[in-house]
Amino acid sequence: MTGVIIRSSGLWTPPESVSNEELVACYNAWVEQWNADNADAIASGQIEAKAPSSTGFIEKASGIKSRYTIDKAGVLDITRMRPEVRRRDDDEISVMAAAGIAAARDALESAGRNAHDVDGVICSATTMQRTYPCIAIEIQHALGIDGFGYDMSVACSSGTFGLINAVNSIATGQARSILVVTPEITTPQLNFRDRDSHFIFGDVAVAFLVERDDRAEDGWSILDTRMKTAYSNNIRSNFGFLNASEKPEPSFEDRYFVQEGRKVFKEVCPMVAELILDQLEQNQLAANDMKRLWLHQANINMNMMIARKVYDREFSAEEAPVILDEFANTAGAGSLVAFHRHSDGFANGDKGLLCSFGAGYSIGSVILEKRAA
Ligand code: CO8
């Protein structure tokens, strides 16, 4: 089997970001209005008054301080509380493709590569904005890549599962070089009127250029990959093509992201730590051989717990970097963005582990080794 490397990575962020303070002020203004509008029903005990959100809770419970969004004005407008997206003509670049193209160009540029060097595009994200044609093929076309493209989706493990697919395609000789693109446009899927989840997600796009290892001397060798899934309803969205035909018609809210956050926390942390430790053992590696863990970015407390279980000691912020403060949870992109932002300081032969986890449940884990010329 051919050896495979991550040659480079690239990032796109929307220009606008929303702080916890701005988000909570909007939510609380809406709650005040809602409680006033429903004062009689609340007073007679028919319905419960809604409780305000708090910046202190959000930061302590999640580590999130702000999130990028494709439309700040729409998110913070209490009569709307969701991004406003201009409907684009069919011959215009779609929202997801535009985000993915920007990240892909960044990855190509940092590797000094162009479209002719690439054989395929995998667009792997939690949700696709349309069913077909594939977003990946639109990105392939816009970049001028002669080859193939396809979409895939495994919720928060979309980025790592996409990467593993690229690795397998290259290892078996199907392609020499593949762009894995993860545009996560999450804020339109988030119910900004739900106190439990209104703060969780942000928008971003990340891209990895994955190549045969004989094409460059610099990069990150893929030493081992793991995928695991176990069915759970604790993170769910019922959005889908059947919604239009369903009887009774689903409510608008039913199509959004919902979760049992506590259960997810309790069930997923041990699964992830166990998988990582088992993967390291199978590869005759110790946790201390991993200079860095680029973990999925859903919750800072979750990451601290997993890193502590894996390292079995106290560890530095550098060993398990967190990007939640700036980005919030970016679904399938999170661990890849952590890698993009924090892969400095590695010498030839240093190793690290990239691991995502989330809805499904799903876990994707990849052991990397730095190759420096
Ligand atoms: N402000 C103030 N108080 C609040 C708020 C708020 N906004 N929200 C809840 N509270 C209160 C609750 O009412 C509760 O009060 P009480 O104790 O009186 O009942 C108290 O705070 C504690 O609430 P929780 O138990 O819910 O709080 P937690 O400490 O568990 O924190 C978290 C909540 C942050 C959600 C936490 O449980 C968590 O992060 N869990 C992990 C979840 C996770 O990893 N999920 C993965 C999701 S990502 C994924 O898989 C991809 C899906 C695809 C996404 C697509 C894009 C949308």
mmCIF file with all atom_site columns, N, CA, C and O and ligand atoms in Angstrom, residues 52-54 57-58 61-62 126-127 155-156 184 186-187 189-190 195-196 198-201 235 257 259-262 264-265 296 298-299 302 329 331-332 357-359, ligand 1:
data_model
loop_
_atom_site.group_PDB
_atom_site.id
_atom_site.type_symbol
_atom_site.label_atom_id
_atom_site.label_alt_id
_atom_site.label_comp_id
_atom_site.label_asym_id
_atom_site.label_entity_id
_atom_site.label_seq_id
_atom_site.pdbx_PDB_ins_code
_atom_site.Cartn_x
_atom_site.Cartn_y
_atom_site.Cartn_z
_atom_site.occupancy
_atom_site.B_iso_or_equiv
_atom_site.pdbx_formal_charge
_atom_site.auth_seq_id
_atom_site.auth_comp_id
_atom_site.auth_asym_id
_atom_site.auth_atom_id
_atom_site.pdbx_PDB_model_num
ATOM   1   N N   . PRO A 1 52  ? -33.961 33.258 31.520 1.00 0.00 ? 52  PRO A N   1
ATOM   2   C CA  . PRO A 1 52  ? -32.914 33.894 30.703 1.00 0.00 ? 52  PRO A CA  1
ATOM   3   C C   . PRO A 1 52  ? -31.678 33.015 30.568 1.00 0.00 ? 52  PRO A C   1
ATOM   4   O O   . PRO A 1 52  ? -31.449 32.112 31.370 1.00 0.00 ? 52  PRO A O   1
ATOM   5   N N   . SER A 1 53  ? -30.900 33.296 29.551 1.00 0.00 ? 53  SER A N   1
ATOM   6   C CA  . SER A 1 53  ? -29.614 32.625 29.345 1.00 0.00 ? 53  SER A CA  1
ATOM   7   C C   . SER A 1 53  ? -28.544 33.427 30.087 1.00 0.00 ? 53  SER A C   1
ATOM   8   O O   . SER A 1 53  ? -28.804 34.539 30.546 1.00 0.00 ? 53  SER A O   1
ATOM   9   N N   . SER A 1 54  ? -27.347 32.851 30.220 1.00 0.00 ? 54  SER A N   1
ATOM   10  C CA  . SER A 1 54  ? -26.288 33.598 30.908 1.00 0.00 ? 54  SER A CA  1
ATOM   11  C C   . SER A 1 54  ? -24.908 33.319 30.312 1.00 0.00 ? 54  SER A C   1
ATOM   12  O O   . SER A 1 54  ? -24.575 32.173 30.004 1.00 0.00 ? 54  SER A O   1
ATOM   13  N N   . PHE A 1 57  ? -22.789 30.942 32.477 1.00 0.00 ? 57  PHE A N   1
ATOM   14  C CA  . PHE A 1 57  ? -23.081 29.511 32.276 1.00 0.00 ? 57  PHE A CA  1
ATOM   15  C C   . PHE A 1 57  ? -22.425 29.012 30.996 1.00 0.00 ? 57  PHE A C   1
ATOM   16  O O   . PHE A 1 57  ? -21.785 27.960 30.984 1.00 0.00 ? 57  PHE A O   1
ATOM   17  N N   . ILE A 1 58  ? -22.591 29.762 29.933 1.00 0.00 ? 58  ILE A N   1
ATOM   18  C CA  . ILE A 1 58  ? -22.096 29.295 28.625 1.00 0.00 ? 58  ILE A CA  1
ATOM   19  C C   . ILE A 1 58  ? -20.594 29.061 28.672 1.00 0.00 ? 58  ILE A C   1
ATOM   20  O O   . ILE A 1 58  ? -20.101 27.998 28.272 1.00 0.00 ? 58  ILE A O   1
ATOM   21  N N   . ALA A 1 61  ? -19.784 26.090 31.157 1.00 0.00 ? 61  ALA A N   1
ATOM   22  C CA  . ALA A 1 61  ? -20.265 24.762 30.738 1.00 0.00 ? 61  ALA A CA  1
ATOM   23  C C   . ALA A 1 61  ? -19.627 24.290 29.437 1.00 0.00 ? 61  ALA A C   1
ATOM   24  O O   . ALA A 1 61  ? -19.580 23.099 29.163 1.00 0.00 ? 61  ALA A O   1
ATOM   25  N N   . SER A 1 62  ? -19.146 25.241 28.606 1.00 0.00 ? 62  SER A N   1
ATOM   26  C CA  . SER A 1 62  ? -18.692 24.825 27.271 1.00 0.00 ? 62  SER A CA  1
ATOM   27  C C   . SER A 1 62  ? -17.312 25.335 26.869 1.00 0.00 ? 62  SER A C   1
ATOM   28  O O   . SER A 1 62  ? -16.685 24.757 25.975 1.00 0.00 ? 62  SER A O   1
ATOM   29  N N   . THR A 1 126 ? -21.556 17.871 8.088  1.00 0.00 ? 126 THR A N   1
ATOM   30  C CA  . THR A 1 126 ? -22.726 17.385 8.826  1.00 0.00 ? 126 THR A CA  1
ATOM   31  C C   . THR A 1 126 ? -23.991 17.373 7.970  1.00 0.00 ? 126 THR A C   1
ATOM   32  O O   . THR A 1 126 ? -24.783 16.442 8.032  1.00 0.00 ? 126 THR A O   1
ATOM   33  N N   . THR A 1 127 ? -24.186 18.419 7.196  1.00 0.00 ? 127 THR A N   1
ATOM   34  C CA  . THR A 1 127 ? -25.388 18.540 6.371  1.00 0.00 ? 127 THR A CA  1
ATOM   35  C C   . THR A 1 127 ? -24.997 19.177 5.045  1.00 0.00 ? 127 THR A C   1
ATOM   36  O O   . THR A 1 127 ? -24.103 20.011 5.005  1.00 0.00 ? 127 THR A O   1
ATOM   37  N N   . ALA A 1 155 ? -21.896 13.516 10.586 1.00 0.00 ? 155 ALA A N   1
ATOM   38  C CA  . ALA A 1 155 ? -22.032 14.514 11.661 1.00 0.00 ? 155 ALA A CA  1
ATOM   39  C C   . ALA A 1 155 ? -20.650 15.018 12.102 1.00 0.00 ? 155 ALA A C   1
ATOM   40  O O   . ALA A 1 155 ? -19.822 15.370 11.267 1.00 0.00 ? 155 ALA A O   1
ATOM   41  N N   . CYS A 1 156 ? -20.393 15.006 13.411 1.00 0.00 ? 156 CYS A N   1
ATOM   42  C CA  . CYS A 1 156 ? -19.154 15.615 13.911 1.00 0.00 ? 156 CYS A CA  1
ATOM   43  C C   . CYS A 1 156 ? -17.900 14.858 13.502 1.00 0.00 ? 156 CYS A C   1
ATOM   44  O O   . CYS A 1 156 ? -16.797 15.363 13.672 1.00 0.00 ? 156 CYS A O   1
ATOM   45  N N   . GLU A 1 184 ? -18.669 23.698 7.305  1.00 0.00 ? 184 GLU A N   1
ATOM   46  C CA  . GLU A 1 184 ? -19.737 23.492 8.296  1.00 0.00 ? 184 GLU A CA  1
ATOM   47  C C   . GLU A 1 184 ? -20.509 24.799 8.487  1.00 0.00 ? 184 GLU A C   1
ATOM   48  O O   . GLU A 1 184 ? -20.069 25.695 9.217  1.00 0.00 ? 184 GLU A O   1
ATOM   49  N N   . THR A 1 186 ? -23.269 25.817 10.183 1.00 0.00 ? 186 THR A N   1
ATOM   50  C CA  . THR A 1 186 ? -24.129 25.250 11.238 1.00 0.00 ? 186 THR A CA  1
ATOM   51  C C   . THR A 1 186 ? -25.194 26.218 11.752 1.00 0.00 ? 186 THR A C   1
ATOM   52  O O   . THR A 1 186 ? -26.229 25.772 12.255 1.00 0.00 ? 186 THR A O   1
ATOM   53  N N   . THR A 1 187 ? -24.937 27.539 11.656 1.00 0.00 ? 187 THR A N   1
ATOM   54  C CA  . THR A 1 187 ? -25.860 28.456 12.354 1.00 0.00 ? 187 THR A CA  1
ATOM   55  C C   . THR A 1 187 ? -27.283 28.451 11.779 1.00 0.00 ? 187 THR A C   1
ATOM   56  O O   . THR A 1 187 ? -28.221 28.673 12.536 1.00 0.00 ? 187 THR A O   1
ATOM   57  N N   . GLN A 1 189 ? -28.811 25.838 11.156 1.00 0.00 ? 189 GLN A N   1
ATOM   58  C CA  . GLN A 1 189 ? -29.410 24.600 11.678 1.00 0.00 ? 189 GLN A CA  1
ATOM   59  C C   . GLN A 1 189 ? -29.642 24.673 13.175 1.00 0.00 ? 189 GLN A C   1
ATOM   60  O O   . GLN A 1 189 ? -30.026 23.699 13.816 1.00 0.00 ? 189 GLN A O   1
ATOM   61  N N   . LEU A 1 190 ? -29.364 25.843 13.737 1.00 0.00 ? 190 LEU A N   1
ATOM   62  C CA  . LEU A 1 190 ? -29.405 25.991 15.187 1.00 0.00 ? 190 LEU A CA  1
ATOM   63  C C   . LEU A 1 190 ? -30.640 26.797 15.592 1.00 0.00 ? 190 LEU A C   1
ATOM   64  O O   . LEU A 1 190 ? -30.952 27.816 14.977 1.00 0.00 ? 190 LEU A O   1
ATOM   65  N N   . ARG A 1 195 ? -32.722 27.783 24.767 1.00 0.00 ? 195 ARG A N   1
ATOM   66  C CA  . ARG A 1 195 ? -31.714 28.177 25.763 1.00 0.00 ? 195 ARG A CA  1
ATOM   67  C C   . ARG A 1 195 ? -30.606 27.133 25.903 1.00 0.00 ? 195 ARG A C   1
ATOM   68  O O   . ARG A 1 195 ? -29.444 27.477 26.138 1.00 0.00 ? 195 ARG A O   1
ATOM   69  N N   . ASP A 1 196 ? -30.971 25.848 25.781 1.00 0.00 ? 196 ASP A N   1
ATOM   70  C CA  . ASP A 1 196 ? -29.984 24.784 25.985 1.00 0.00 ? 196 ASP A CA  1
ATOM   71  C C   . ASP A 1 196 ? -28.927 24.711 24.882 1.00 0.00 ? 196 ASP A C   1
ATOM   72  O O   . ASP A 1 196 ? -27.854 24.151 25.087 1.00 0.00 ? 196 ASP A O   1
ATOM   73  N N   . HIS A 1 198 ? -28.567 27.390 22.157 1.00 0.00 ? 198 HIS A N   1
ATOM   74  C CA  . HIS A 1 198 ? -28.427 28.558 21.273 1.00 0.00 ? 198 HIS A CA  1
ATOM   75  C C   . HIS A 1 198 ? -26.990 29.051 21.131 1.00 0.00 ? 198 HIS A C   1
ATOM   76  O O   . HIS A 1 198 ? -26.667 29.776 20.197 1.00 0.00 ? 198 HIS A O   1
ATOM   77  N N   . PHE A 1 199 ? -26.130 28.621 22.041 1.00 0.00 ? 199 PHE A N   1
ATOM   78  C CA  . PHE A 1 199 ? -24.754 29.127 22.067 1.00 0.00 ? 199 PHE A CA  1
ATOM   79  C C   . PHE A 1 199 ? -23.746 28.176 21.435 1.00 0.00 ? 199 PHE A C   1
ATOM   80  O O   . PHE A 1 199 ? -22.567 28.489 21.333 1.00 0.00 ? 199 PHE A O   1
ATOM   81  N N   . ILE A 1 200 ? -24.177 26.982 21.035 1.00 0.00 ? 200 ILE A N   1
ATOM   82  C CA  . ILE A 1 200 ? -23.215 25.890 20.808 1.00 0.00 ? 200 ILE A CA  1
ATOM   83  C C   . ILE A 1 200 ? -22.403 26.001 19.510 1.00 0.00 ? 200 ILE A C   1
ATOM   84  O O   . ILE A 1 200 ? -21.205 25.749 19.515 1.00 0.00 ? 200 ILE A O   1
ATOM   85  N N   . PHE A 1 201 ? -23.025 26.366 18.392 1.00 0.00 ? 201 PHE A N   1
ATOM   86  C CA  . PHE A 1 201 ? -22.347 26.152 17.093 1.00 0.00 ? 201 PHE A CA  1
ATOM   87  C C   . PHE A 1 201 ? -21.892 27.435 16.401 1.00 0.00 ? 201 PHE A C   1
ATOM   88  O O   . PHE A 1 201 ? -22.451 28.517 16.611 1.00 0.00 ? 201 PHE A O   1
ATOM   89  N N   . ILE A 1 235 ? -28.168 12.804 20.053 1.00 0.00 ? 235 ILE A N   1
ATOM   90  C CA  . ILE A 1 235 ? -27.922 14.014 19.244 1.00 0.00 ? 235 ILE A CA  1
ATOM   91  C C   . ILE A 1 235 ? -28.667 13.758 17.940 1.00 0.00 ? 235 ILE A C   1
ATOM   92  O O   . ILE A 1 235 ? -28.402 12.759 17.254 1.00 0.00 ? 235 ILE A O   1
ATOM   93  N N   . PHE A 1 257 ? -31.239 21.017 15.281 1.00 0.00 ? 257 PHE A N   1
ATOM   94  C CA  . PHE A 1 257 ? -30.390 20.194 16.147 1.00 0.00 ? 257 PHE A CA  1
ATOM   95  C C   . PHE A 1 257 ? -30.998 20.130 17.555 1.00 0.00 ? 257 PHE A C   1
ATOM   96  O O   . PHE A 1 257 ? -31.377 21.146 18.120 1.00 0.00 ? 257 PHE A O   1
ATOM   97  N N   . GLN A 1 259 ? -30.259 17.851 21.444 1.00 0.00 ? 259 GLN A N   1
ATOM   98  C CA  . GLN A 1 259 ? -29.401 16.853 22.087 1.00 0.00 ? 259 GLN A CA  1
ATOM   99  C C   . GLN A 1 259 ? -29.714 16.724 23.563 1.00 0.00 ? 259 GLN A C   1
ATOM   100 O O   . GLN A 1 259 ? -30.278 17.612 24.191 1.00 0.00 ? 259 GLN A O   1
ATOM   101 N N   . GLU A 1 260 ? -29.310 15.577 24.116 1.00 0.00 ? 260 GLU A N   1
ATOM   102 C CA  . GLU A 1 260 ? -29.288 15.357 25.569 1.00 0.00 ? 260 GLU A CA  1
ATOM   103 C C   . GLU A 1 260 ? -27.831 15.528 25.944 1.00 0.00 ? 260 GLU A C   1
ATOM   104 O O   . GLU A 1 260 ? -27.074 14.547 26.013 1.00 0.00 ? 260 GLU A O   1
ATOM   105 N N   . GLY A 1 261 ? -27.429 16.799 26.151 1.00 0.00 ? 261 GLY A N   1
ATOM   106 C CA  . GLY A 1 261 ? -26.009 17.122 26.294 1.00 0.00 ? 261 GLY A CA  1
ATOM   107 C C   . GLY A 1 261 ? -25.301 16.358 27.400 1.00 0.00 ? 261 GLY A C   1
ATOM   108 O O   . GLY A 1 261 ? -24.166 15.909 27.251 1.00 0.00 ? 261 GLY A O   1
ATOM   109 N N   . ARG A 1 262 ? -25.983 16.225 28.553 1.00 0.00 ? 262 ARG A N   1
ATOM   110 C CA  . ARG A 1 262 ? -25.385 15.510 29.687 1.00 0.00 ? 262 ARG A CA  1
ATOM   111 C C   . ARG A 1 262 ? -25.101 14.048 29.361 1.00 0.00 ? 262 ARG A C   1
ATOM   112 O O   . ARG A 1 262 ? -24.042 13.510 29.673 1.00 0.00 ? 262 ARG A O   1
ATOM   113 N N   . VAL A 1 264 ? -24.757 12.730 26.391 1.00 0.00 ? 264 VAL A N   1
ATOM   114 C CA  . VAL A 1 264 ? -23.686 12.667 25.383 1.00 0.00 ? 264 VAL A CA  1
ATOM   115 C C   . VAL A 1 264 ? -22.334 12.733 26.089 1.00 0.00 ? 264 VAL A C   1
ATOM   116 O O   . VAL A 1 264 ? -21.441 11.919 25.839 1.00 0.00 ? 264 VAL A O   1
ATOM   117 N N   . PHE A 1 265 ? -22.234 13.691 26.973 1.00 0.00 ? 265 PHE A N   1
ATOM   118 C CA  . PHE A 1 265 ? -20.988 13.879 27.725 1.00 0.00 ? 265 PHE A CA  1
ATOM   119 C C   . PHE A 1 265 ? -20.586 12.574 28.406 1.00 0.00 ? 265 PHE A C   1
ATOM   120 O O   . PHE A 1 265 ? -19.458 12.087 28.264 1.00 0.00 ? 265 PHE A O   1
ATOM   121 N N   . HIS A 1 296 ? -11.849 16.677 18.919 1.00 0.00 ? 296 HIS A N   1
ATOM   122 C CA  . HIS A 1 296 ? -13.093 17.319 18.498 1.00 0.00 ? 296 HIS A CA  1
ATOM   123 C C   . HIS A 1 296 ? -13.413 18.462 19.454 1.00 0.00 ? 296 HIS A C   1
ATOM   124 O O   . HIS A 1 296 ? -13.159 18.374 20.659 1.00 0.00 ? 296 HIS A O   1
ATOM   125 N N   . ALA A 1 298 ? -16.260 20.189 20.988 1.00 0.00 ? 298 ALA A N   1
ATOM   126 C CA  . ALA A 1 298 ? -17.673 20.385 21.344 1.00 0.00 ? 298 ALA A CA  1
ATOM   127 C C   . ALA A 1 298 ? -17.781 21.060 22.695 1.00 0.00 ? 298 ALA A C   1
ATOM   128 O O   . ALA A 1 298 ? -18.673 21.873 22.921 1.00 0.00 ? 298 ALA A O   1
ATOM   129 N N   . ASN A 1 299 ? -16.865 20.714 23.589 1.00 0.00 ? 299 ASN A N   1
ATOM   130 C CA  . ASN A 1 299 ? -17.001 21.176 24.964 1.00 0.00 ? 299 ASN A CA  1
ATOM   131 C C   . ASN A 1 299 ? -15.642 21.061 25.651 1.00 0.00 ? 299 ASN A C   1
ATOM   132 O O   . ASN A 1 299 ? -15.031 19.995 25.627 1.00 0.00 ? 299 ASN A O   1
ATOM   133 N N   . MET A 1 302 ? -15.222 18.266 28.250 1.00 0.00 ? 302 MET A N   1
ATOM   134 C CA  . MET A 1 302 ? -15.130 16.956 27.613 1.00 0.00 ? 302 MET A CA  1
ATOM   135 C C   . MET A 1 302 ? -13.691 16.697 27.156 1.00 0.00 ? 302 MET A C   1
ATOM   136 O O   . MET A 1 302 ? -13.123 15.631 27.378 1.00 0.00 ? 302 MET A O   1
ATOM   137 N N   . ASN A 1 329 ? -18.501 25.236 18.698 1.00 0.00 ? 329 ASN A N   1
ATOM   138 C CA  . ASN A 1 329 ? -18.472 23.891 18.103 1.00 0.00 ? 329 ASN A CA  1
ATOM   139 C C   . ASN A 1 329 ? -18.697 24.052 16.595 1.00 0.00 ? 329 ASN A C   1
ATOM   140 O O   . ASN A 1 329 ? -19.703 24.624 16.172 1.00 0.00 ? 329 ASN A O   1
ATOM   141 N N   . ALA A 1 331 ? -18.829 21.421 14.523 1.00 0.00 ? 331 ALA A N   1
ATOM   142 C CA  . ALA A 1 331 ? -19.245 20.091 14.066 1.00 0.00 ? 331 ALA A CA  1
ATOM   143 C C   . ALA A 1 331 ? -18.055 19.321 13.477 1.00 0.00 ? 331 ALA A C   1
ATOM   144 O O   . ALA A 1 331 ? -17.004 19.239 14.100 1.00 0.00 ? 331 ALA A O   1
ATOM   145 N N   . GLY A 1 332 ? -18.205 18.804 12.262 1.00 0.00 ? 332 GLY A N   1
ATOM   146 C CA  . GLY A 1 332 ? -17.175 17.937 11.677 1.00 0.00 ? 332 GLY A CA  1
ATOM   147 C C   . GLY A 1 332 ? -15.849 18.613 11.400 1.00 0.00 ? 332 GLY A C   1
ATOM   148 O O   . GLY A 1 332 ? -14.852 17.942 11.079 1.00 0.00 ? 332 GLY A O   1
ATOM   149 N N   . PHE A 1 357 ? -15.460 13.245 17.450 1.00 0.00 ? 357 PHE A N   1
ATOM   150 C CA  . PHE A 1 357 ? -16.526 12.393 18.007 1.00 0.00 ? 357 PHE A CA  1
ATOM   151 C C   . PHE A 1 357 ? -17.807 13.201 18.070 1.00 0.00 ? 357 PHE A C   1
ATOM   152 O O   . PHE A 1 357 ? -17.771 14.429 18.168 1.00 0.00 ? 357 PHE A O   1
ATOM   153 N N   . GLY A 1 358 ? -18.925 12.518 17.983 1.00 0.00 ? 358 GLY A N   1
ATOM   154 C CA  . GLY A 1 358 ? -20.197 13.240 18.048 1.00 0.00 ? 358 GLY A CA  1
ATOM   155 C C   . GLY A 1 358 ? -21.358 12.379 17.635 1.00 0.00 ? 358 GLY A C   1
ATOM   156 O O   . GLY A 1 358 ? -21.374 11.165 17.889 1.00 0.00 ? 358 GLY A O   1
ATOM   157 N N   . ALA A 1 359 ? -22.316 13.031 16.966 1.00 0.00 ? 359 ALA A N   1
ATOM   158 C CA  . ALA A 1 359 ? -23.591 12.374 16.657 1.00 0.00 ? 359 ALA A CA  1
ATOM   159 C C   . ALA A 1 359 ? -23.370 11.084 15.896 1.00 0.00 ? 359 ALA A C   1
ATOM   160 O O   . ALA A 1 359 ? -22.421 10.922 15.134 1.00 0.00 ? 359 ALA A O   1
HETATM 161 N N1  . CO8 B 2 .   ? -27.945 29.794 30.379 1.00 0.00 ? 1   CO8 B N1  1
HETATM 162 C C1  . CO8 B 2 .   ? -28.059 29.586 31.715 1.00 0.00 ? 1   CO8 B C1  1
HETATM 163 N N2  . CO8 B 2 .   ? -28.364 28.393 32.266 1.00 0.00 ? 1   CO8 B N2  1
HETATM 164 C C2  . CO8 B 2 .   ? -28.564 27.376 31.411 1.00 0.00 ? 1   CO8 B C2  1
HETATM 165 C C3  . CO8 B 2 .   ? -28.456 27.504 30.004 1.00 0.00 ? 1   CO8 B C3  1
HETATM 166 C C4  . CO8 B 2 .   ? -28.143 28.776 29.499 1.00 0.00 ? 1   CO8 B C4  1
HETATM 167 N N3  . CO8 B 2 .   ? -28.023 29.017 28.187 1.00 0.00 ? 1   CO8 B N3  1
HETATM 168 N N4  . CO8 B 2 .   ? -28.702 26.312 29.428 1.00 0.00 ? 1   CO8 B N4  1
HETATM 169 C C5  . CO8 B 2 .   ? -28.960 25.457 30.424 1.00 0.00 ? 1   CO8 B C5  1
HETATM 170 N N5  . CO8 B 2 .   ? -28.887 26.089 31.622 1.00 0.00 ? 1   CO8 B N5  1
HETATM 171 C C6  . CO8 B 2 .   ? -29.113 25.541 32.958 1.00 0.00 ? 1   CO8 B C6  1
HETATM 172 C C7  . CO8 B 2 .   ? -30.032 24.330 32.904 1.00 0.00 ? 1   CO8 B C7  1
HETATM 173 O O1  . CO8 B 2 .   ? -31.375 24.752 32.945 1.00 0.00 ? 1   CO8 B O1  1
HETATM 174 C C8  . CO8 B 2 .   ? -29.627 23.582 34.156 1.00 0.00 ? 1   CO8 B C8  1
HETATM 175 O O2  . CO8 B 2 .   ? -30.273 24.150 35.262 1.00 0.00 ? 1   CO8 B O2  1
HETATM 176 P P1  . CO8 B 2 .   ? -30.784 23.211 36.485 1.00 0.00 ? 1   CO8 B P1  1
HETATM 177 O O3  . CO8 B 2 .   ? -29.535 22.593 37.044 1.00 0.00 ? 1   CO8 B O3  1
HETATM 178 O O4  . CO8 B 2 .   ? -31.472 24.167 37.372 1.00 0.00 ? 1   CO8 B O4  1
HETATM 179 O O5  . CO8 B 2 .   ? -31.682 22.183 35.838 1.00 0.00 ? 1   CO8 B O5  1
HETATM 180 C C9  . CO8 B 2 .   ? -28.134 23.889 34.305 1.00 0.00 ? 1   CO8 B C9  1
HETATM 181 O O6  . CO8 B 2 .   ? -27.900 25.048 33.510 1.00 0.00 ? 1   CO8 B O6  1
HETATM 182 C C10 . CO8 B 2 .   ? -27.268 22.766 33.806 1.00 0.00 ? 1   CO8 B C10 1
HETATM 183 O O7  . CO8 B 2 .   ? -27.724 22.362 32.483 1.00 0.00 ? 1   CO8 B O7  1
HETATM 184 P P2  . CO8 B 2 .   ? -27.091 21.167 31.713 1.00 0.00 ? 1   CO8 B P2  1
HETATM 185 O O8  . CO8 B 2 .   ? -27.066 19.966 32.595 1.00 0.00 ? 1   CO8 B O8  1
HETATM 186 O O9  . CO8 B 2 .   ? -27.758 21.035 30.376 1.00 0.00 ? 1   CO8 B O9  1
HETATM 187 O O10 . CO8 B 2 .   ? -25.617 21.752 31.497 1.00 0.00 ? 1   CO8 B O10 1
HETATM 188 P P3  . CO8 B 2 .   ? -24.263 21.009 31.235 1.00 0.00 ? 1   CO8 B P3  1
HETATM 189 O O11 . CO8 B 2 .   ? -23.337 21.383 32.329 1.00 0.00 ? 1   CO8 B O11 1
HETATM 190 O O12 . CO8 B 2 .   ? -24.432 19.572 30.927 1.00 0.00 ? 1   CO8 B O12 1
HETATM 191 O O13 . CO8 B 2 .   ? -23.772 21.730 29.906 1.00 0.00 ? 1   CO8 B O13 1
HETATM 192 C C11 . CO8 B 2 .   ? -23.677 21.303 27.510 1.00 0.00 ? 1   CO8 B C11 1
HETATM 193 C C12 . CO8 B 2 .   ? -24.542 21.673 28.727 1.00 0.00 ? 1   CO8 B C12 1
HETATM 194 C C13 . CO8 B 2 .   ? -22.705 22.452 27.300 1.00 0.00 ? 1   CO8 B C13 1
HETATM 195 C C14 . CO8 B 2 .   ? -24.548 21.131 26.300 1.00 0.00 ? 1   CO8 B C14 1
HETATM 196 C C15 . CO8 B 2 .   ? -22.913 20.000 27.826 1.00 0.00 ? 1   CO8 B C15 1
HETATM 197 O O14 . CO8 B 2 .   ? -23.793 19.006 28.289 1.00 0.00 ? 1   CO8 B O14 1
HETATM 198 C C16 . CO8 B 2 .   ? -22.181 19.447 26.609 1.00 0.00 ? 1   CO8 B C16 1
HETATM 199 O O15 . CO8 B 2 .   ? -21.450 20.114 25.909 1.00 0.00 ? 1   CO8 B O15 1
HETATM 200 N N6  . CO8 B 2 .   ? -22.307 18.164 26.378 1.00 0.00 ? 1   CO8 B N6  1
HETATM 201 C C17 . CO8 B 2 .   ? -21.624 17.501 25.249 1.00 0.00 ? 1   CO8 B C17 1
HETATM 202 C C18 . CO8 B 2 .   ? -22.442 17.645 24.062 1.00 0.00 ? 1   CO8 B C18 1
HETATM 203 C C19 . CO8 B 2 .   ? -21.746 17.223 22.813 1.00 0.00 ? 1   CO8 B C19 1
HETATM 204 O O16 . CO8 B 2 .   ? -20.584 16.939 22.728 1.00 0.00 ? 1   CO8 B O16 1
HETATM 205 N N7  . CO8 B 2 .   ? -22.509 17.193 21.810 1.00 0.00 ? 1   CO8 B N7  1
HETATM 206 C C20 . CO8 B 2 .   ? -22.019 16.946 20.526 1.00 0.00 ? 1   CO8 B C20 1
HETATM 207 C C21 . CO8 B 2 .   ? -22.765 17.840 19.686 1.00 0.00 ? 1   CO8 B C21 1
HETATM 208 S S1  . CO8 B 2 .   ? -22.015 18.144 18.183 1.00 0.00 ? 1   CO8 B S1  1
HETATM 209 C C22 . CO8 B 2 .   ? -22.372 16.881 17.102 1.00 0.00 ? 1   CO8 B C22 1
HETATM 210 O O17 . CO8 B 2 .   ? -22.415 15.745 17.389 1.00 0.00 ? 1   CO8 B O17 1
HETATM 211 C C23 . CO8 B 2 .   ? -22.619 17.302 15.707 1.00 0.00 ? 1   CO8 B C23 1
HETATM 212 C C24 . CO8 B 2 .   ? -24.038 17.394 15.432 1.00 0.00 ? 1   CO8 B C24 1
HETATM 213 C C25 . CO8 B 2 .   ? -24.195 18.158 14.193 1.00 0.00 ? 1   CO8 B C25 1
HETATM 214 C C26 . CO8 B 2 .   ? -24.383 19.593 14.419 1.00 0.00 ? 1   CO8 B C26 1
HETATM 215 C C27 . CO8 B 2 .   ? -24.909 20.295 13.255 1.00 0.00 ? 1   CO8 B C27 1
HETATM 216 C C28 . CO8 B 2 .   ? -24.975 21.792 13.414 1.00 0.00 ? 1   CO8 B C28 1
HETATM 217 C C29 . CO8 B 2 .   ? -26.083 22.376 14.152 1.00 0.00 ? 1   CO8 B C29 1
#
